[in-house]
Amino acid sequence: MTTVRRAVLTLPAAPLGPDNPLPALRAPAGAGAHAVDARTLAELPRDMARGIGRAPLRSLLPAPVRDGYGRERTPADLDAIVIENDRLRVTVLPGLGGRVHSLHHKPTGRELLYCNPVLQPAAFALNGAWFSGGIEWNIGATGHTTLSCSPLHAATVPAPDGGPMLRLWEWERLRDLPFQVDLWLPEDSDFLYVGVRIRNPHERTVPAYWWSNIAVPEERRVLAPADAAWHHGYERGLNRLPVPVTEDGTDRSYPLNGSHAADFFYDLPDGQRRWIAALDAAGHGLVQTSTDPLRGRKLFLWGTERGGRRWQEWLTEPGTPGYAEIQAGLARTQLEHLELAGEAEFSWLEAYGPLAADPGTALGDDWTAARADVEGNLEAALPRAAVDAAYAAWREGAADAEPETVLAAGSGWGALEVLRGGYALPGTPFPESTLGPDQEPWRELLRTGVLPPPAKGAGPGAPLVAAPWRDMLETAPADPSTEYHLGVAQWHAGDRAQAVRSWERGLRRAEVRWPLLYCLAVADREDGHPERAAERFEEAFADHEGHEGGAVVAAALGREAATALLATGRAGRARELWARLPDEVRTRGAFRFLEIRILLAEGRPGEARAVFDAGFEVADLREGAEILGEVWAELTDEPLPDAYEFRMRPS
């Protein structure tokens, strides 16, 4: 019989650390890596171009940036939930975005996924911390979800066949949408079933995005039922190429045949069964299939060049085999968003399990025969009609079932939204008992019309930016904390001039000035006033020194202020500010790199080179970042050392 139980998974892990205390007023730092240039956009099919241009993020609000982690790993016990029958054992991490860490096929003893042997956060999520491996559930906007390293609510629920089912659910804050992921193993099944639902409880239409990302060993052949794919590299292009052999004669169905990191979005014909598989040299591996609404399929590969191999090492420990990702999403590409009408939903069913194909055919040169062999074996193992029937049974009988045994708790933000909006969300309760300190001031605003000020000397607390909260802030008593939060909500809405006025009003009476000064500095920089921005960043840093916040605030403000001072040619003031940082902050890799830039600006290249030679690691280096190589090139014509090579595109 199928069981669902709590467990503990022990891995070497780098702690996530504290969130960045500064409001995330800007768009994701890595957004450019997923962009498409204007010329390419004009040549795409009209509906694809509309989806790519639909509702890009103006900021990360209200989500916090998560950059408090380092790279020192020690053994840590992670809460896990194990779903198991006689055929499969599935390990889920509810505290880390509901990630499926392992999918173990018991009869063959095979692990079907790439399991990262460590937990090493890296700056790949929209808001920072993310880790590689397993199956992740991406909702929100193009990229890895802001919930990558966040807890989800988890509970047991009756499955369609009467056995136990694991439900994961949360409130996604970028798009303001609740969602659920239901995982169950029918008795004697070789396939994990996953029912997914995204609900829009609002009256307005909202942009929707979903991709299920599946990490697999990269020494595989990846097959999907398509003869063409949209290729997206880190050069901002999107080109339709033949599959599997592209115009240069390379068989791109093998991830290790790619030199640089790239995405291949398979162009599945209408009416075609949705599936993607990754098979080893013996024809064994993993297959993922779904009902038709999950339209897209994708291969992501790191490539064999130095940058891709360095990223592979960066995300795990030396000697670990590399991985690629096979993915499934609502749109044809990850660059597109769909429209989800008010009070409507998207729902579908996915299935994950082992596949055994004839290696001579599935790995042969005849792509049509290879696809047919895989699809035939999939149909024998799990008929398309069975997937459709399982979806119908889940959606009609189990998706709304109320949780029975709570296994883990997520955030209190969903409870706050349900309290405000009075939403009825069968199957995904957000009880008031989950409200915590971050939500308490907002509950008080909802109850009394007054936003309580923070404790004396403390920062302003977590923001909310949705229109109903903005309306309440506009009618609340205008103290400095309320003006700060109102300005943040106005900035998010695109009313930047009014946001600046709110922040300026709050600044006149504020005891703790650094949050308002920081916001005004960002506004100055965005409006093309870098000198004034640098002065305000510097003033914010000075104000923080007289209030609580410690190294966390010092690091966040100091990095912004010193960088802004350098950008305006004020190396001396950047040096003075850097020297005022706590010792524990200056020894971090990001600040050692900042010192290199200060040394260069001071005309001391030999000392800057010495810092490179001594070695450092910028823990929160962004996907696609090329800054290390750019600064190295200012020092020398020598090749960039492997330790600093993170470029993901051709030179």
XYZ file of C-alpha atoms in Angstrom:
651
model
C 0.000 0.000 0.000
C 1.043 3.585 -0.614
C 2.314 5.495 2.425
C 3.094 9.151 3.117
C 5.384 9.837 6.062
C 7.691 12.435 7.520
C 11.442 11.829 7.272
C 14.775 13.624 7.656
C 17.295 14.072 4.848
C 20.848 14.914 5.978
C 23.016 16.785 3.471
C 26.031 19.096 3.587
C 24.276 22.448 3.372
C 25.137 26.126 3.267
C 22.629 27.963 5.500
C 20.257 30.323 3.687
C 21.020 33.137 6.115
C 18.918 36.294 6.481
C 16.973 37.932 3.679
C 18.163 41.244 2.284
C 16.460 44.006 4.329
C 16.179 46.422 1.382
C 12.935 46.484 -0.640
C 13.342 44.857 -4.063
C 12.419 47.940 -6.106
C 14.113 46.821 -9.306
C 13.439 44.051 -11.809
C 15.325 40.771 -11.312
C 19.055 41.263 -11.759
C 19.289 38.363 -14.216
C 16.304 39.393 -16.357
C 18.547 40.311 -19.281
C 19.735 36.722 -19.582
C 16.206 35.685 -20.595
C 15.458 38.651 -22.854
C 14.849 38.703 -26.606
C 16.179 41.532 -28.750
C 13.730 43.784 -30.587
C 14.687 42.542 -34.055
C 14.028 38.919 -33.110
C 10.777 39.832 -31.378
C 9.473 41.463 -34.551
C 10.088 38.268 -36.549
C 8.315 35.840 -34.183
C 4.759 34.531 -34.602
C 2.357 37.186 -33.356
C 0.905 35.179 -30.465
C 4.381 34.225 -29.258
C 5.532 37.845 -29.377
C 2.443 38.877 -27.379
C 3.185 36.239 -24.747
C 6.804 37.370 -24.464
C 5.765 40.988 -24.048
C 2.973 40.266 -21.568
C 3.322 41.895 -18.118
C 7.094 41.878 -17.547
C 8.085 42.350 -13.924
C 8.836 45.956 -12.997
C 10.193 44.850 -9.641
C 10.397 41.844 -7.362
C 7.988 43.394 -4.886
C 6.687 42.233 -2.514
C 9.143 39.301 -2.394
C 12.432 39.808 -0.541
C 15.841 39.278 -2.107
C 17.472 36.197 -0.599
C 21.242 36.726 -0.619
C 22.303 35.927 2.941
C 23.853 32.532 2.174
C 27.522 31.660 1.823
C 29.472 28.669 0.546
C 30.535 26.944 3.762
C 28.603 23.690 4.030
C 28.085 21.605 7.142
C 25.789 18.591 7.650
C 22.184 19.692 8.132
C 18.954 17.812 8.774
C 16.277 18.787 6.249
C 12.603 18.040 6.808
C 11.409 15.608 4.151
C 8.206 13.804 3.228
C 8.426 10.349 1.658
C 5.710 8.956 -0.612
C 6.197 5.248 -1.244
C 4.576 2.206 -2.802
C 6.019 -1.139 -3.889
C 7.524 0.430 -7.021
C 8.654 3.986 -6.251
C 10.032 5.992 -3.347
C 9.638 9.764 -3.706
C 11.411 12.203 -1.370
C 9.974 15.732 -1.161
C 11.435 18.779 0.627
C 8.466 20.899 1.781
C 10.699 23.558 3.318
C 12.508 24.149 0.028
C 9.773 24.948 -2.450
C 8.319 21.433 -2.334
C 11.258 20.164 -4.399
C 11.166 16.464 -5.293
C 14.696 15.539 -4.266
C 14.627 11.886 -5.331
C 12.542 9.533 -7.473
C 13.841 6.040 -6.775
C 12.601 3.070 -8.810
C 12.730 0.134 -6.425
C 12.556 -2.887 -8.797
C 15.628 -1.744 -10.753
C 17.367 0.196 -7.977
C 17.691 3.199 -10.305
C 17.503 6.839 -9.298
C 15.517 8.527 -12.065
C 16.579 12.108 -11.255
C 19.823 13.969 -10.768
C 20.121 14.207 -6.960
C 22.456 16.939 -5.800
C 24.521 15.516 -2.905
C 24.709 18.980 -1.290
C 22.414 21.925 -0.666
C 24.259 24.932 -2.089
C 22.178 28.061 -2.688
C 23.107 30.146 -5.708
C 21.648 33.280 -7.279
C 19.421 31.694 -9.928
C 15.945 32.294 -8.510
C 14.179 35.500 -9.438
C 14.942 36.747 -5.940
C 18.251 34.991 -5.364
C 18.602 31.713 -3.473
C 18.035 28.553 -5.534
C 19.665 25.123 -5.685
C 20.025 22.482 -8.363
C 18.652 18.957 -8.609
C 15.353 17.065 -8.491
C 11.999 18.370 -9.720
C 11.067 21.977 -8.975
C 7.748 23.754 -9.385
C 8.173 27.182 -10.978
C 5.323 29.679 -10.775
C 5.388 33.471 -11.087
C 7.470 34.834 -13.955
C 10.280 33.846 -16.314
C 12.964 32.174 -14.232
C 13.130 30.118 -11.069
C 10.358 30.924 -8.604
C 10.862 33.182 -5.591
C 9.682 30.167 -3.551
C 12.711 28.051 -4.542
C 14.047 28.003 -0.987
C 10.837 28.813 0.894
C 8.511 26.561 2.886
C 5.203 25.410 1.437
C 2.142 24.209 3.305
C 1.952 20.415 3.213
C -0.669 17.910 4.308
C -2.097 14.517 3.480
C -5.312 14.384 1.440
C -7.271 11.402 0.094
C -6.085 10.486 -3.403
C -8.548 9.674 -6.203
C -8.032 5.945 -5.555
C -8.642 6.323 -1.819
C -4.985 6.101 -0.783
C -2.972 8.939 0.741
C -1.895 11.940 -1.335
C 0.570 14.716 -0.478
C -0.696 18.242 -1.081
C 1.661 21.214 -1.304
C 0.225 24.719 -1.538
C 1.131 28.381 -1.140
C 0.271 31.917 -2.194
C 2.611 33.101 -4.952
C 3.200 36.790 -4.260
C 4.621 38.165 -7.525
C 1.362 37.440 -9.369
C -0.826 37.224 -6.226
C -2.078 33.692 -6.983
C -2.697 30.597 -4.838
C -1.596 27.249 -6.252
C -1.436 23.597 -5.248
C 0.648 20.564 -6.213
C -0.861 17.141 -5.383
C 1.455 14.098 -5.505
C 0.310 10.499 -5.240
C 1.337 6.968 -6.131
C -1.477 4.648 -7.146
C -0.945 1.169 -5.720
C 1.548 -0.869 -7.809
C 2.163 2.139 -10.082
C 5.560 2.856 -11.641
C 4.483 6.472 -12.127
C 4.229 9.402 -9.746
C 1.076 11.403 -10.502
C 1.142 15.156 -9.957
C -2.002 17.275 -10.144
C -1.367 21.016 -10.390
C -3.840 23.865 -10.062
C -3.304 27.628 -10.273
C -6.319 29.698 -9.230
C -7.067 33.352 -9.871
C -9.388 34.475 -7.071
C -9.473 38.060 -8.350
C -11.930 39.664 -10.764
C -9.117 40.912 -13.011
C -7.147 38.895 -15.568
C -3.591 38.137 -14.465
C -0.450 36.864 -16.220
C 0.288 33.218 -15.445
C 3.478 31.174 -15.740
C 4.411 27.592 -14.888
C 7.338 25.307 -15.656
C 8.154 21.991 -14.014
C 11.949 21.621 -14.138
C 13.415 18.112 -13.943
C 17.138 17.616 -13.367
C 18.603 14.496 -15.012
C 22.178 13.290 -15.501
C 23.582 15.035 -18.573
C 24.967 11.845 -20.115
C 21.582 11.133 -21.657
C 19.737 11.481 -24.917
C 16.734 13.766 -24.611
C 13.739 12.956 -26.816
C 10.476 14.823 -27.356
C 7.792 14.502 -30.056
C 8.951 17.401 -32.223
C 10.899 18.034 -35.414
C 11.849 21.610 -34.506
C 12.722 23.661 -31.428
C 13.060 27.313 -30.514
C 16.681 27.857 -29.505
C 17.443 30.527 -26.911
C 21.023 31.217 -25.883
C 22.487 33.997 -23.817
C 22.837 36.236 -26.894
C 19.155 37.349 -26.565
C 18.011 35.560 -29.730
C 15.187 33.060 -30.353
C 15.579 30.949 -33.482
C 13.601 27.983 -34.787
C 15.943 25.079 -35.556
C 15.451 21.515 -36.804
C 15.536 18.681 -34.238
C 17.622 16.778 -33.439
C 20.388 17.630 -35.935
C 20.759 21.376 -36.349
C 22.065 23.237 -39.370
C 25.682 22.874 -38.250
C 25.344 19.071 -38.273
C 25.315 18.650 -34.485
C 22.879 16.252 -32.811
C 21.461 18.508 -30.099
C 19.495 15.711 -28.434
C 22.671 14.935 -26.469
C 23.349 17.695 -23.899
C 27.101 17.125 -23.999
C 27.141 18.027 -27.699
C 26.485 21.679 -26.796
C 29.397 23.995 -26.164
C 27.546 26.819 -24.364
C 24.508 27.003 -22.105
C 21.294 26.993 -24.121
C 17.550 26.373 -24.062
C 15.748 24.272 -26.675
C 11.964 24.717 -26.537
C 10.424 21.889 -28.538
C 7.669 22.859 -30.966
C 5.127 20.105 -30.307
C 2.401 19.811 -32.974
C -1.209 20.334 -31.933
C -2.864 17.065 -30.963
C 0.455 15.413 -30.152
C 0.746 13.637 -26.803
C 2.854 15.734 -24.430
C 6.012 13.977 -23.213
C 9.769 14.282 -22.820
C 12.310 11.601 -21.924
C 15.989 11.346 -20.978
C 17.572 7.943 -21.700
C 21.010 6.482 -21.003
C 23.136 4.375 -23.360
C 21.133 1.257 -22.458
C 17.821 2.936 -23.317
C 16.782 3.360 -19.673
C 15.780 6.598 -17.999
C 12.984 8.955 -17.015
C 9.892 9.979 -18.944
C 7.527 12.831 -18.073
C 4.102 13.137 -19.651
C 1.006 15.222 -18.991
C -2.452 16.199 -20.067
C -2.581 18.628 -22.966
C -2.720 22.010 -21.131
C 0.943 21.613 -20.153
C 1.965 22.385 -23.693
C 5.683 23.222 -23.650
C 8.718 20.950 -23.417
C 12.314 22.055 -23.084
C 15.917 20.923 -22.781
C 18.381 23.108 -20.877
C 22.069 22.275 -21.104
C 25.140 23.855 -19.524
C 27.537 23.116 -22.359
C 31.110 21.857 -22.378
C 32.970 25.178 -22.378
C 34.705 26.450 -19.255
C 31.854 28.649 -18.057
C 29.265 25.889 -18.124
C 31.567 23.414 -16.401
C 32.401 26.000 -13.722
C 28.710 26.559 -13.002
C 28.214 22.809 -12.679
C 31.003 22.684 -10.067
C 29.673 25.820 -8.336
C 26.283 24.257 -7.687
C 27.564 21.047 -6.074
C 30.829 19.500 -4.899
C 33.909 18.488 -6.923
C 33.654 15.133 -8.627
C 29.863 15.157 -8.911
C 28.564 14.247 -12.397
C 26.911 17.043 -14.346
C 23.234 17.440 -15.096
C 20.821 18.852 -17.664
C 17.170 19.817 -17.266
C 14.117 18.554 -19.106
C 11.129 20.785 -18.501
C 7.402 21.145 -19.100
C 5.408 24.376 -19.125
C 2.125 26.085 -19.911
C 3.487 28.029 -22.905
C 5.738 27.046 -25.799
C 8.696 28.893 -24.271
C 9.674 30.131 -20.833
C 9.761 33.662 -22.192
C 5.962 33.745 -22.589
C 3.162 34.308 -20.094
C -0.475 33.297 -20.525
C -3.581 35.178 -19.446
C -5.595 33.679 -16.598
C -9.080 35.173 -16.479
C -10.627 36.428 -13.268
C -12.070 33.709 -11.002
C -10.717 31.032 -13.369
C -8.005 28.398 -13.059
C -5.394 26.411 -14.932
C -5.112 22.743 -13.976
C -3.462 19.655 -15.424
C -1.914 16.319 -14.496
C 1.713 15.239 -14.894
C 3.218 11.757 -14.538
C 6.845 10.809 -13.898
C 8.272 7.312 -14.152
C 10.858 4.936 -15.623
C 11.074 4.136 -19.309
C 12.907 1.308 -21.055
C 13.330 1.661 -24.819
C 15.262 -0.260 -27.448
C 18.695 1.434 -27.391
C 19.393 0.639 -31.019
C 16.261 2.507 -32.054
C 15.814 5.184 -29.381
C 19.465 6.193 -29.626
C 19.744 5.669 -33.366
C 20.071 8.168 -36.208
C 16.455 7.802 -37.365
C 14.727 10.482 -35.249
C 11.247 9.478 -36.381
C 11.847 5.865 -35.388
C 13.466 6.895 -32.092
C 10.468 9.021 -31.139
C 8.034 6.308 -32.184
C 9.865 3.715 -30.086
C 9.808 5.924 -26.981
C 6.190 6.906 -27.466
C 5.170 3.307 -28.043
C 6.889 2.177 -24.852
C 5.300 5.066 -22.968
C 1.858 4.121 -24.284
C 2.406 0.539 -23.137
C 3.566 1.629 -19.676
C 1.067 4.480 -19.188
C -1.592 4.977 -21.877
C -2.549 8.497 -22.783
C -6.158 7.672 -21.943
C -5.102 6.616 -18.444
C -3.470 10.004 -17.840
C -6.601 11.808 -18.986
C -8.754 9.586 -16.785
C -6.508 10.158 -13.773
C -6.760 13.909 -14.296
C -10.547 13.756 -14.468
C -10.737 11.668 -11.300
C -8.399 14.030 -9.467
C -10.039 17.243 -10.598
C -13.595 16.052 -9.985
C -13.106 14.272 -6.686
C -9.780 15.000 -4.979
C -8.539 18.477 -5.915
C -11.011 20.176 -3.561
C -10.664 17.647 -0.733
C -9.719 19.246 2.551
C -6.341 18.399 4.109
C -6.358 15.750 6.826
C -2.965 15.627 8.570
C -0.827 18.771 8.369
C 2.824 17.901 7.731
C 4.439 21.329 7.254
C 3.536 25.014 7.342
C 4.274 27.641 4.733
C 4.037 31.413 5.110
C 1.226 33.496 6.544
C 0.793 35.659 3.442
C -1.981 33.502 2.021
C -3.892 33.708 5.295
C -3.619 37.488 5.188
C -4.954 37.644 1.624
C -7.852 35.309 2.441
C -8.637 37.411 5.502
C -8.691 40.556 3.384
C -10.461 39.171 0.321
C -12.756 36.584 1.886
C -11.768 34.075 -0.785
C -13.203 30.550 -0.800
C -10.427 28.170 -1.866
C -11.580 24.579 -1.319
C -8.696 22.237 -0.668
C -6.114 24.900 0.107
C -6.937 26.494 3.455
C -4.910 29.456 4.659
C -5.951 29.628 8.327
C -5.348 32.663 10.522
C -3.209 30.479 12.765
C -0.440 30.702 10.143
C -0.177 34.494 10.461
C 3.178 35.551 11.897
C 5.089 38.695 12.886
C 5.539 39.838 9.262
C 1.790 39.807 8.691
C 0.690 41.211 12.046
C 1.043 44.955 11.186
C -0.970 44.407 8.019
C -3.708 42.575 9.885
C -3.863 45.583 12.208
C -4.158 47.922 9.204
C -6.993 45.758 7.889
C -8.728 45.764 11.265
C -8.248 49.402 12.330
C -7.172 51.376 9.268
C -3.874 52.231 10.984
C -0.501 50.648 10.182
C 1.377 50.251 13.464
C 4.856 51.789 13.450
C 7.846 49.450 13.852
C 9.619 49.139 17.168
C 11.815 52.094 18.104
C 14.992 52.070 16.017
C 13.852 49.166 13.822
C 13.386 49.037 10.069
C 9.954 49.212 8.435
C 9.151 45.507 8.007
C 7.943 43.509 5.000
C 6.004 45.421 2.310
C 2.701 44.700 0.563
C 1.963 46.259 -2.796
C -1.326 44.914 -4.211
C -3.920 47.552 -5.069
C -6.244 46.883 -2.080
C -3.365 47.342 0.348
C -2.226 50.468 -1.462
C -5.722 51.892 -1.127
C -5.693 51.243 2.629
C -2.280 52.894 2.972
C -3.527 55.990 1.160
C -6.247 56.524 3.777
C -4.150 55.531 6.833
C -2.581 58.187 9.113
C 0.521 59.443 7.324
C 3.403 58.663 9.691
C 6.910 57.964 8.268
C 6.466 54.170 8.233
C 3.144 54.412 6.406
C 4.631 56.881 3.901
C 7.477 54.445 3.285
C 5.125 51.530 2.597
C 2.796 53.696 0.509
C 5.726 54.824 -1.617
C 6.841 51.222 -2.140
C 3.319 50.258 -3.278
C 3.108 53.293 -5.576
C 6.506 52.478 -7.069
C 5.349 48.929 -7.769
C 2.230 50.296 -9.494
C 4.390 52.414 -11.806
C 3.559 55.758 -10.169
C 7.156 56.690 -9.495
C 6.643 60.438 -9.083
C 4.036 59.888 -6.382
C 6.262 57.298 -4.706
C 9.069 59.840 -4.456
C 6.688 62.392 -2.939
C 5.550 59.854 -0.339
C 9.124 58.978 0.587
C 10.127 62.624 0.802
C 7.182 63.364 3.106
C 8.106 60.433 5.323
C 11.745 61.495 5.460
C 10.912 64.852 7.027
C 9.725 63.236 10.273
C 11.516 59.870 10.249
C 13.682 58.793 13.150
C 15.069 55.833 11.155
C 15.902 57.439 7.812
C 17.879 54.791 5.945
C 14.917 52.899 4.408
C 13.491 56.102 2.906
C 16.910 57.345 1.800
C 17.581 54.024 0.120
C 14.304 54.205 -1.813
C 14.997 57.779 -2.905
C 18.499 56.774 -3.997
C 17.102 53.995 -6.192
C 14.632 56.465 -7.684
C 17.454 58.916 -8.415
C 19.498 56.236 -10.131
C 16.537 55.014 -12.184
C 15.760 58.598 -13.213
C 19.314 59.286 -14.422
C 20.758 61.157 -11.433
C 23.691 58.934 -10.388
C 25.542 61.590 -8.376
C 22.543 62.377 -6.190
C 21.811 58.658 -5.901
C 25.342 58.007 -4.625
C 24.989 60.737 -2.022
C 21.710 59.330 -0.782
C 23.053 55.775 -0.650
C 25.983 57.096 1.376
C 23.659 59.033 3.686
C 21.508 55.914 4.171
C 24.581 53.928 5.187
C 25.575 56.616 7.690
C 22.076 56.697 9.177
C 22.010 52.926 9.599
C 25.153 53.099 11.759
C 23.119 54.818 14.463
C 20.304 52.256 14.512
C 19.815 48.533 14.906
C 20.255 46.151 12.020
C 23.869 45.104 12.425
C 25.891 43.406 9.725
C 22.868 42.470 7.600
C 21.839 46.086 6.949
C 25.474 47.226 6.811
C 26.282 44.705 4.082
C 23.214 45.519 1.990
C 23.562 49.306 2.195
C 27.357 49.294 2.062
C 27.468 47.283 -1.155
C 24.947 49.600 -2.827
C 26.610 52.781 -1.589
C 30.196 51.847 -2.446
C 29.171 50.660 -5.916
C 27.275 53.905 -6.542
C 30.225 55.993 -5.368
C 32.584 54.102 -7.677
C 30.198 54.606 -10.601
C 30.427 58.381 -10.104
C 34.212 58.514 -9.754
C 34.366 58.884 -5.966
C 36.872 56.177 -5.148
C 38.113 57.921 -2.005
C 34.653 58.033 -0.448
C 34.020 54.447 -1.522
C 37.230 53.441 0.271
C 36.187 55.291 3.430
C 32.793 53.621 3.423
C 34.294 50.179 2.764
C 36.617 50.652 5.751
C 33.614 51.332 8.009
C 32.023 47.962 7.226
C 32.190 45.290 9.943
C 35.208 42.999 9.653
C 32.960 39.976 9.055
C 31.434 41.736 6.049
C 34.718 42.852 4.462
C 36.040 39.280 4.430
C 33.129 38.001 2.298
C 33.874 37.285 -1.336
C 31.510 39.952 -2.679
C 33.285 42.610 -0.635
C 36.751 41.387 -1.523
C 35.695 41.807 -5.142
C 34.354 45.259 -4.274
C 37.783 46.073 -2.843
C 39.376 45.030 -6.156
C 37.204 47.575 -7.939
C 38.126 50.257 -5.404
C 41.835 49.453 -5.803
C 41.527 49.742 -9.571
C 39.781 53.106 -9.246
C 42.592 54.230 -6.932
C 45.197 53.292 -9.553
C 46.584 50.312 -7.607
C 46.320 47.412 -10.116
C 49.064 45.355 -8.487
C 47.176 45.175 -5.194
C 43.943 44.440 -7.064
C 45.630 41.536 -8.856
C 46.903 40.240 -5.515
C 43.324 39.872 -4.264
C 42.478 37.835 -7.362
C 45.564 35.687 -6.829
C 44.699 35.091 -3.166
C 41.279 33.782 -4.227
C 37.689 34.646 -3.337
C 34.153 33.459 -4.110
C 31.193 35.776 -4.695
C 28.480 33.564 -3.226
C 25.577 35.406 -4.871
C 27.031 35.728 -8.368
C 24.077 35.966 -10.765
C 23.320 33.617 -13.622
C 24.914 35.042 -16.759
C 27.134 37.472 -14.805
C 30.308 38.480 -16.650
C 31.629 41.091 -14.231
C 34.508 38.965 -12.929
C 35.915 38.551 -16.425
C 35.391 42.226 -17.256
C 37.344 43.398 -14.207
C 40.073 40.802 -14.792
C 40.488 42.173 -18.327
C 41.176 45.628 -16.866
C 44.150 44.130 -15.008
C 45.788 41.833 -17.532
C 45.659 40.184 -20.951
C 46.201 36.773 -19.356
C 43.420 34.180 -19.655
C 40.797 34.362 -16.936
C 41.509 31.634 -14.344
C 38.999 28.780 -14.274
C 37.883 29.724 -10.751
C 36.453 33.013 -12.087
C 35.086 31.778 -15.423
C 31.277 31.927 -15.301
C 30.478 33.248 -18.787
C 27.530 31.428 -20.338
C 27.776 32.710 -23.902
C 30.483 32.750 -26.580
C 33.105 35.443 -26.127
